[in-house]
Amino acid sequence: VSGILVLGREGQLARSLAERAPPHGLALAFTGRPEADLADPDSLRRAVRASGAEIVVNAAAHTAVDQAEDEPEVAQALNATGPQALAEAAQAAGARLIHVSTDYVFDGSGDRPWREEDPTGPKSVYGRTKLAGENAIRAALPAHAILRTAWVYSPFGRNFVKTMLAVAQTRPSLTIVGDQIGNPTSALDIADGILTMIGCWRDDPRRGVGGTYHLAGTGSTSWAGFARAIFALSEAREGPSAEVTEIATADWPAKAPRPLNSRLDSSRFAETFGYRAPPWPESLQKVVDRLLGGDPARD
Ligand SMILES: NC(=O)c1ccc[n+]([C@@H]2O[C@H](COP(=O)([O-])OP(=O)(O)OC[C@H]3O[C@@H](n4cnc5c(N)ncnc54)[C@H](OP(=O)(O)O)[C@@H]3O)[C@@H](O)[C@H]2O)c1
């Protein structure tokens, strides 16, 4: 495989891809704002054409879930119209597109992990615009792979793990939602999954192309359980810790509604490409270690 272009530079997934590419023996090129802006379809077409890439990975999105409720047009442009332009450009160039989507395309009902073919029912602007992006890609480009992930954290950018460790520096106790259940997912594991998939295409370029896959951490917990796990790991390394009190979603005023059952079943990805993320506590430990260990790449 030659010529892999990643859209996104400083985001969690983009930086994780940059870090994990060398051990997979892959070289990636990165682009992003301003020369490739999701809000500017022409800039995306130019970037794909100029790169000569065979594979485009979209690691960029409007990811601010509550903010999206206030700016639905911006979210639609970045999460749907932009990805559609990327897909059209890839189709014109004979390239394939790996696109990342979200558990928030589901309505959160039931109590079993969501499978790819389950009916979608997004509850938020973010979820609706991400679903619109998926559908636009399916319509524009047969050579796609859509990967839905969830609850993403990493040593990079902004995420729940970094927020918890920061807030615990000043507050002895925190109130965290206890009835939303999902799969905490290290962006480094998503990167490993994507790079494994690209590696599979070296031998078998058609494998799994045109499919939608769930790719999330193995095992599930609530946000409160996630927070407790973060603090237990941190405390063991003499890092910041706080008491966690559970609160119900119904009693927590968030602008965007969120699904209660967000669990994703990642079996199809494992069966197709031979990669399954490690159990979430293992991946979490690695990231907490890096965050507390003064890793210079953690910002
Ligand atoms: N974070 C989560 O919990 C979560 C959950 C489920 C699914 N996902 C999905 O996973 C993917 C990766 O998320 P992430 O957590 O890595 O996101 P992130 O850390 O918020 O990074 C977002 C990236 O998008 C780029 N971006 C934003 N607006 C842009 C624009 N107008 N043009 C070009 N690039 C733009 C940012 O660019 P700069 O580098 O210029 O800042 C950044 O690289 C996204 O598709 C997201 O929807 C995330």
GROMACS .gro file of C-alpha atoms and ligand atoms in nm:
model
  347
    1VAL     CA    1   0.000   0.000   0.000
    2SER     CA    2   0.140   0.340  -0.086
    3GLY     CA    3   0.010   0.686  -0.024
    4ILE     CA    4  -0.199   0.718   0.290
    5LEU     CA    5  -0.338   1.063   0.365
    6VAL     CA    6  -0.480   1.142   0.709
    7LEU     CA    7  -0.713   1.439   0.757
    8GLY     CA    8  -0.647   1.579   1.105
    9ARG     CA    9  -0.322   1.674   1.269
   10GLU     CA   10  -0.362   1.754   1.636
   11GLY     CA   11  -0.670   1.547   1.723
   12GLN     CA   12  -0.652   1.239   1.946
   13LEU     CA   13  -0.684   0.989   1.664
   14ALA     CA   14  -0.458   1.178   1.423
   15ARG     CA   15  -0.176   1.191   1.680
   16SER     CA   16  -0.230   0.827   1.773
   17LEU     CA   17  -0.204   0.726   1.407
   18ALA     CA   18   0.121   0.923   1.378
   19GLU     CA   19   0.263   0.745   1.681
   20ARG     CA   20   0.152   0.393   1.587
   21ALA     CA   21   0.232   0.399   1.210
   22PRO     CA   22   0.608   0.322   1.236
   23PRO     CA   23   0.563  -0.007   1.431
   24HIS     CA   24   0.314  -0.113   1.163
   25GLY     CA   25   0.572  -0.035   0.894
   26LEU     CA   26   0.346   0.229   0.741
   27ALA     CA   27   0.419   0.588   0.641
   28LEU     CA   28   0.138   0.840   0.669
   29ALA     CA   29   0.099   1.192   0.533
   30PHE     CA   30  -0.110   1.436   0.735
   31THR     CA   31  -0.316   1.733   0.631
   32GLY     CA   32  -0.564   1.962   0.802
   33ARG     CA   33  -0.677   2.317   0.845
   34PRO     CA   34  -0.632   2.556   0.670
   35GLU     CA   35  -0.527   2.379   0.351
   36ALA     CA   36  -0.775   2.096   0.400
   37ASP     CA   37  -1.075   2.228   0.590
   38LEU     CA   38  -1.385   2.015   0.648
   39ALA     CA   39  -1.589   2.333   0.613
   40ASP     CA   40  -1.449   2.393   0.262
   41PRO     CA   41  -1.534   2.104   0.025
   42ASP     CA   42  -1.311   2.243  -0.252
   43SER     CA   43  -1.009   2.239  -0.022
   44LEU     CA   44  -1.077   1.869   0.050
   45ARG     CA   45  -1.102   1.784  -0.320
   46ARG     CA   46  -0.777   1.967  -0.388
   47ALA     CA   47  -0.600   1.792  -0.099
   48VAL     CA   48  -0.708   1.443  -0.205
   49ARG     CA   49  -0.619   1.506  -0.569
   50ALA     CA   50  -0.280   1.663  -0.491
   51SER     CA   51  -0.181   1.385  -0.249
   52GLY     CA   52  -0.216   1.103  -0.501
   53ALA     CA   53  -0.313   0.889  -0.201
   54GLU     CA   54  -0.461   0.543  -0.240
   55ILE     CA   55  -0.613   0.558   0.105
   56VAL     CA   56  -0.764   0.857   0.281
   57VAL     CA   57  -0.830   0.839   0.656
   58ASN     CA   58  -1.071   1.092   0.798
   59ALA     CA   59  -0.964   1.149   1.159
   60ALA     CA   60  -1.122   1.496   1.173
   61ALA     CA   61  -1.471   1.593   1.285
   62HIS     CA   62  -1.681   1.836   1.488
   63THR     CA   63  -1.655   1.641   1.814
   64ALA     CA   64  -1.794   1.892   2.067
   65VAL     CA   65  -2.120   1.711   2.142
   66ASP     CA   66  -2.293   1.982   2.350
   67GLN     CA   67  -2.165   2.271   2.138
   68ALA     CA   68  -2.310   2.103   1.829
   69GLU     CA   69  -2.663   2.158   1.969
   70ASP     CA   70  -2.602   2.534   1.935
   71GLU     CA   71  -2.445   2.522   1.590
   72PRO     CA   72  -2.618   2.246   1.393
   73GLU     CA   73  -2.519   2.397   1.056
   74VAL     CA   74  -2.150   2.394   1.149
   75ALA     CA   75  -2.176   2.036   1.275
   76GLN     CA   76  -2.357   1.930   0.956
   77ALA     CA   77  -2.091   2.096   0.740
   78LEU     CA   78  -1.801   1.931   0.924
   79ASN     CA   79  -1.957   1.589   0.995
   80ALA     CA   80  -2.162   1.534   0.681
   81THR     CA   81  -2.096   1.775   0.392
   82GLY     CA   82  -1.717   1.764   0.436
   83PRO     CA   83  -1.698   1.383   0.455
   84GLN     CA   84  -1.924   1.364   0.148
   85ALA     CA   85  -1.677   1.582  -0.044
   86LEU     CA   86  -1.390   1.362   0.076
   87ALA     CA   87  -1.577   1.055  -0.048
   88GLU     CA   88  -1.651   1.214  -0.387
   89ALA     CA   89  -1.288   1.317  -0.421
   90ALA     CA   90  -1.173   0.967  -0.331
   91GLN     CA   91  -1.416   0.819  -0.583
   92ALA     CA   92  -1.283   1.050  -0.857
   93ALA     CA   93  -0.923   0.962  -0.766
   94GLY     CA   94  -0.978   0.587  -0.736
   95ALA     CA   95  -0.888   0.601  -0.367
   96ARG     CA   96  -1.060   0.445  -0.069
   97LEU     CA   97  -1.180   0.625   0.244
   98ILE     CA   98  -1.160   0.510   0.604
   99HIS     CA   99  -1.406   0.720   0.801
  100VAL     CA  100  -1.460   0.730   1.176
  101SER     CA  101  -1.808   0.754   1.325
  102THR     CA  102  -1.970   0.717   1.665
  103ASP     CA  103  -2.182   0.517   1.909
  104TYR     CA  104  -2.406   0.826   1.929
  105VAL     CA  105  -2.577   0.720   1.604
  106PHE     CA  106  -2.778   0.482   1.829
  107ASP     CA  107  -3.063   0.576   2.061
  108GLY     CA  108  -2.923   0.393   2.364
  109SER     CA  109  -3.219   0.161   2.420
  110GLY     CA  110  -3.185  -0.201   2.525
  111ASP     CA  111  -2.899  -0.358   2.713
  112ARG     CA  112  -2.699  -0.555   2.464
  113PRO     CA  113  -2.402  -0.419   2.268
  114TRP     CA  114  -2.507  -0.259   1.938
  115ARG     CA  115  -2.424  -0.442   1.618
  116GLU     CA  116  -2.354  -0.271   1.290
  117GLU     CA  117  -2.686  -0.363   1.131
  118ASP     CA  118  -2.898  -0.246   1.424
  119PRO     CA  119  -3.132   0.044   1.350
  120THR     CA  120  -2.982   0.385   1.416
  121GLY     CA  121  -3.167   0.658   1.605
  122PRO     CA  122  -2.940   0.946   1.698
  123LYS     CA  123  -3.061   1.169   1.984
  124SER     CA  124  -2.829   1.464   1.934
  125VAL     CA  125  -2.717   1.702   1.660
  126TYR     CA  126  -2.373   1.541   1.678
  127GLY     CA  127  -2.519   1.191   1.632
  128ARG     CA  128  -2.752   1.299   1.351
  129THR     CA  129  -2.476   1.480   1.160
  130LYS     CA  130  -2.233   1.189   1.202
  131LEU     CA  131  -2.501   0.950   1.071
  132ALA     CA  132  -2.563   1.183   0.775
  133GLY     CA  133  -2.188   1.168   0.706
  134GLU     CA  134  -2.193   0.786   0.708
  135ASN     CA  135  -2.485   0.778   0.465
  136ALA     CA  136  -2.330   1.033   0.230
  137ILE     CA  137  -2.011   0.827   0.214
  138ARG     CA  138  -2.202   0.504   0.145
  139ALA     CA  139  -2.382   0.676  -0.141
  140ALA     CA  140  -2.076   0.843  -0.295
  141LEU     CA  141  -1.801   0.584  -0.263
  142PRO     CA  142  -1.826   0.203  -0.269
  143ALA     CA  143  -1.462   0.173  -0.153
  144HIS     CA  144  -1.516   0.289   0.203
  145ALA     CA  145  -1.478   0.152   0.553
  146ILE     CA  146  -1.682   0.322   0.825
  147LEU     CA  147  -1.559   0.257   1.179
  148ARG     CA  148  -1.782   0.352   1.470
  149THR     CA  149  -1.599   0.405   1.795
  150ALA     CA  150  -1.686   0.543   2.139
  151TRP     CA  151  -1.568   0.717   2.458
  152VAL     CA  152  -1.227   0.802   2.312
  153TYR     CA  153  -0.932   0.901   2.532
  154SER     CA  154  -0.557   0.916   2.478
  155PRO     CA  155  -0.246   1.096   2.599
  156PHE     CA  156  -0.333   1.366   2.343
  157GLY     CA  157  -0.584   1.648   2.313
  158ARG     CA  158  -0.888   1.680   2.533
  159ASN     CA  159  -1.064   1.381   2.683
  160PHE     CA  160  -1.235   1.239   2.993
  161VAL     CA  161  -0.920   1.085   3.144
  162LYS     CA  162  -0.725   1.411   3.129
  163THR     CA  163  -1.025   1.605   3.261
  164MET     CA  164  -1.066   1.367   3.557
  165LEU     CA  165  -0.697   1.387   3.651
  166ALA     CA  166  -0.702   1.766   3.620
  167VAL     CA  167  -1.023   1.820   3.820
  168ALA     CA  168  -0.904   1.586   4.097
  169GLN     CA  169  -0.613   1.822   4.161
  170THR     CA  170  -0.855   2.072   4.313
  171ARG     CA  171  -1.171   1.881   4.410
  172PRO     CA  172  -1.191   1.596   4.664
  173SER     CA  173  -1.520   1.459   4.530
  174LEU     CA  174  -1.697   1.452   4.194
  175THR     CA  175  -2.047   1.369   4.074
  176ILE     CA  176  -2.038   1.151   3.763
  177VAL     CA  177  -2.314   0.992   3.554
  178GLY     CA  178  -2.361   0.627   3.649
  179ASP     CA  179  -2.632   0.505   3.410
  180GLN     CA  180  -2.468   0.556   3.070
  181ILE     CA  181  -2.282   0.238   2.980
  182GLY     CA  182  -2.016   0.223   2.710
  183ASN     CA  183  -1.673   0.106   2.600
  184PRO     CA  184  -1.384   0.333   2.699
  185THR     CA  185  -1.157   0.332   2.395
  186SER     CA  186  -0.793   0.438   2.369
  187ALA     CA  187  -0.729   0.628   2.046
  188LEU     CA  188  -0.403   0.431   2.027
  189ASP     CA  189  -0.611   0.113   1.996
  190ILE     CA  190  -0.828   0.267   1.722
  191ALA     CA  191  -0.505   0.358   1.545
  192ASP     CA  192  -0.380  -0.002   1.579
  193GLY     CA  193  -0.710  -0.127   1.438
  194ILE     CA  194  -0.696   0.109   1.139
  195LEU     CA  195  -0.331   0.030   1.068
  196THR     CA  196  -0.399  -0.344   1.097
  197MET     CA  197  -0.683  -0.306   0.847
  198ILE     CA  198  -0.456  -0.122   0.604
  199GLY     CA  199  -0.194  -0.395   0.655
  200CYS     CA  200  -0.454  -0.660   0.561
  201TRP     CA  201  -0.516  -0.475   0.234
  202ARG     CA  202  -0.154  -0.538   0.131
  203ASP     CA  203  -0.238  -0.906   0.083
  204ASP     CA  204  -0.607  -0.879   0.011
  205PRO     CA  205  -0.710  -0.535  -0.117
  206ARG     CA  206  -1.079  -0.623  -0.121
  207ARG     CA  207  -1.109  -0.748   0.234
  208GLY     CA  208  -1.396  -0.586   0.420
  209VAL     CA  209  -1.422  -0.296   0.177
  210GLY     CA  210  -1.765  -0.131   0.165
  211GLY     CA  211  -1.843  -0.225   0.524
  212THR     CA  212  -1.939  -0.060   0.850
  213TYR     CA  213  -1.759  -0.181   1.162
  214HIS     CA  214  -1.764  -0.117   1.532
  215LEU     CA  215  -1.417  -0.069   1.679
  216ALA     CA  216  -1.418   0.011   2.050
  217GLY     CA  217  -1.246  -0.096   2.371
  218THR     CA  218  -1.319  -0.446   2.500
  219GLY     CA  219  -1.553  -0.453   2.799
  220SER     CA  220  -1.783  -0.184   2.927
  221THR     CA  221  -1.851   0.038   3.225
  222SER     CA  222  -2.035   0.357   3.320
  223TRP     CA  223  -1.875   0.702   3.323
  224ALA     CA  224  -1.865   0.672   3.703
  225GLY     CA  225  -1.695   0.332   3.674
  226PHE     CA  226  -1.451   0.477   3.422
  227ALA     CA  227  -1.372   0.764   3.661
  228ARG     CA  228  -1.319   0.525   3.955
  229ALA     CA  229  -1.081   0.315   3.744
  230ILE     CA  230  -0.885   0.627   3.646
  231PHE     CA  231  -0.853   0.733   4.010
  232ALA     CA  232  -0.757   0.383   4.129
  233LEU     CA  233  -0.475   0.371   3.874
  234SER     CA  234  -0.370   0.726   3.955
  235GLU     CA  235  -0.375   0.668   4.331
  236ALA     CA  236  -0.152   0.363   4.289
  237ARG     CA  237   0.103   0.598   4.129
  238GLU     CA  238   0.051   0.869   4.391
  239GLY     CA  239  -0.135   1.081   4.138
  240PRO     CA  240  -0.452   1.284   4.192
  241SER     CA  241  -0.767   1.105   4.305
  242ALA     CA  242  -1.123   1.195   4.406
  243GLU     CA  243  -1.435   1.033   4.553
  244VAL     CA  244  -1.694   0.952   4.286
  245THR     CA  245  -2.064   0.992   4.357
  246GLU     CA  246  -2.300   0.854   4.093
  247ILE     CA  247  -2.576   1.061   3.943
  248ALA     CA  248  -2.850   0.964   3.695
  249THR     CA  249  -2.847   1.108   3.342
  250ALA     CA  250  -3.196   1.244   3.410
  251ASP     CA  251  -3.055   1.453   3.696
  252TRP     CA  252  -2.753   1.583   3.505
  253PRO     CA  253  -2.819   1.890   3.291
  254ALA     CA  254  -2.634   1.835   2.962
  255LYS     CA  255  -2.732   2.020   2.649
  256ALA     CA  256  -2.714   1.716   2.418
  257PRO     CA  257  -2.909   1.402   2.508
  258ARG     CA  258  -2.683   1.097   2.527
  259PRO     CA  259  -2.763   0.727   2.483
  260LEU     CA  260  -2.784   0.519   2.802
  261ASN     CA  261  -2.670   0.197   2.636
  262SER     CA  262  -2.376   0.294   2.418
  263ARG     CA  263  -2.202  -0.042   2.410
  264LEU     CA  264  -2.069  -0.150   2.071
  265ASP     CA  265  -2.014  -0.511   1.964
  266SER     CA  266  -1.675  -0.506   1.788
  267SER     CA  267  -1.681  -0.871   1.673
  268ARG     CA  268  -1.725  -0.802   1.303
  269PHE     CA  269  -1.407  -0.596   1.289
  270ALA     CA  270  -1.214  -0.868   1.477
  271GLU     CA  271  -1.345  -1.141   1.247
  272THR     CA  272  -1.272  -0.943   0.931
  273PHE     CA  273  -0.935  -0.787   1.012
  274GLY     CA  274  -0.801  -0.991   1.306
  275TYR     CA  275  -0.776  -0.703   1.553
  276ARG     CA  276  -0.961  -0.662   1.879
  277ALA     CA  277  -0.876  -0.386   2.127
  278PRO     CA  278  -0.736  -0.501   2.463
  279PRO     CA  279  -0.964  -0.505   2.769
  280TRP     CA  280  -1.029  -0.137   2.848
  281PRO     CA  281  -0.858  -0.134   3.190
  282GLU     CA  282  -0.530  -0.248   3.028
  283SER     CA  283  -0.533   0.029   2.772
  284LEU     CA  284  -0.637   0.280   3.034
  285GLN     CA  285  -0.342   0.184   3.253
  286LYS     CA  286  -0.098   0.259   2.971
  287VAL     CA  287  -0.244   0.603   2.913
  288VAL     CA  288  -0.265   0.693   3.284
  289ASP     CA  289   0.099   0.582   3.323
  290ARG     CA  290   0.200   0.814   3.042
  291LEU     CA  291  -0.004   1.105   3.174
  292LEU     CA  292   0.141   1.074   3.524
  293GLY     CA  293   0.489   0.986   3.406
  294GLY     CA  294   0.566   1.320   3.251
  295ASP     CA  295   0.547   1.189   2.894
  296PRO     CA  296   0.644   1.489   2.678
  297ALA     CA  297   0.396   1.377   2.405
  298ARG     CA  298   0.094   1.394   2.635
  299ASP     CA  299  -0.042   1.745   2.562
  300LIG     N1  300  -1.382   1.174   2.119
  300LIG     C1  301  -1.476   1.081   2.135
  300LIG     O1  302  -1.512   1.045   2.249
  300LIG     C2  303  -1.535   1.011   2.016
  300LIG     C3  304  -1.638   0.918   2.036
  300LIG     C4  305  -1.692   0.852   1.925
  300LIG     C5  306  -1.644   0.882   1.799
  300LIG     N2  307  -1.547   0.975   1.783
  300LIG     C6  308  -1.502   1.004   1.648
  300LIG     O2  309  -1.366   0.973   1.638
  300LIG     C7  310  -1.301   1.058   1.544
  300LIG     C8  311  -1.175   1.117   1.604
  300LIG     O3  312  -1.210   1.190   1.719
  300LIG     P1  313  -1.101   1.256   1.815
  300LIG     O4  314  -1.143   1.228   1.954
  300LIG     O5  315  -0.964   1.221   1.767
  300LIG     O6  316  -1.130   1.411   1.785
  300LIG     P2  317  -1.055   1.539   1.838
  300LIG     O7  318  -0.945   1.504   1.930
  300LIG     O8  319  -1.162   1.634   1.883
  300LIG     O9  320  -0.991   1.596   1.706
  300LIG     C9  321  -1.069   1.650   1.606
  300LIG    C10  322  -0.985   1.670   1.484
  300LIG    O10  323  -1.069   1.727   1.384
  300LIG    C11  324  -0.999   1.834   1.327
  300LIG     N3  325  -1.091   1.935   1.278
  300LIG    C12  326  -1.188   2.001   1.344
  300LIG     N4  327  -1.248   2.087   1.263
  300LIG    C13  328  -1.189   2.075   1.141
  300LIG    C14  329  -1.207   2.138   1.016
  300LIG     N5  330  -1.298   2.233   0.996
  300LIG     N6  331  -1.128   2.099   0.913
  300LIG    C15  332  -1.033   2.005   0.929
  300LIG     N7  333  -1.011   1.944   1.046
  300LIG    C16  334  -1.089   1.978   1.150
  300LIG    C17  335  -0.913   1.890   1.436
  300LIG    O11  336  -0.814   1.961   1.372
  300LIG     P3  337  -0.692   2.039   1.438
  300LIG    O12  338  -0.586   1.935   1.442
  300LIG    O13  339  -0.666   2.148   1.342
  300LIG    O14  340  -0.741   2.086   1.572
  300LIG    C18  341  -0.867   1.763   1.504
  300LIG    O15  342  -0.754   1.708   1.438
  300LIG    C19  343  -1.408   1.159   1.502
  300LIG    O16  344  -1.466   1.119   1.382
  300LIG    C20  345  -1.510   1.151   1.611
  300LIG    O17  346  -1.640   1.188   1.565
  300LIG    C21  347  -1.491   1.039   1.888
   0.00000   0.00000   0.00000
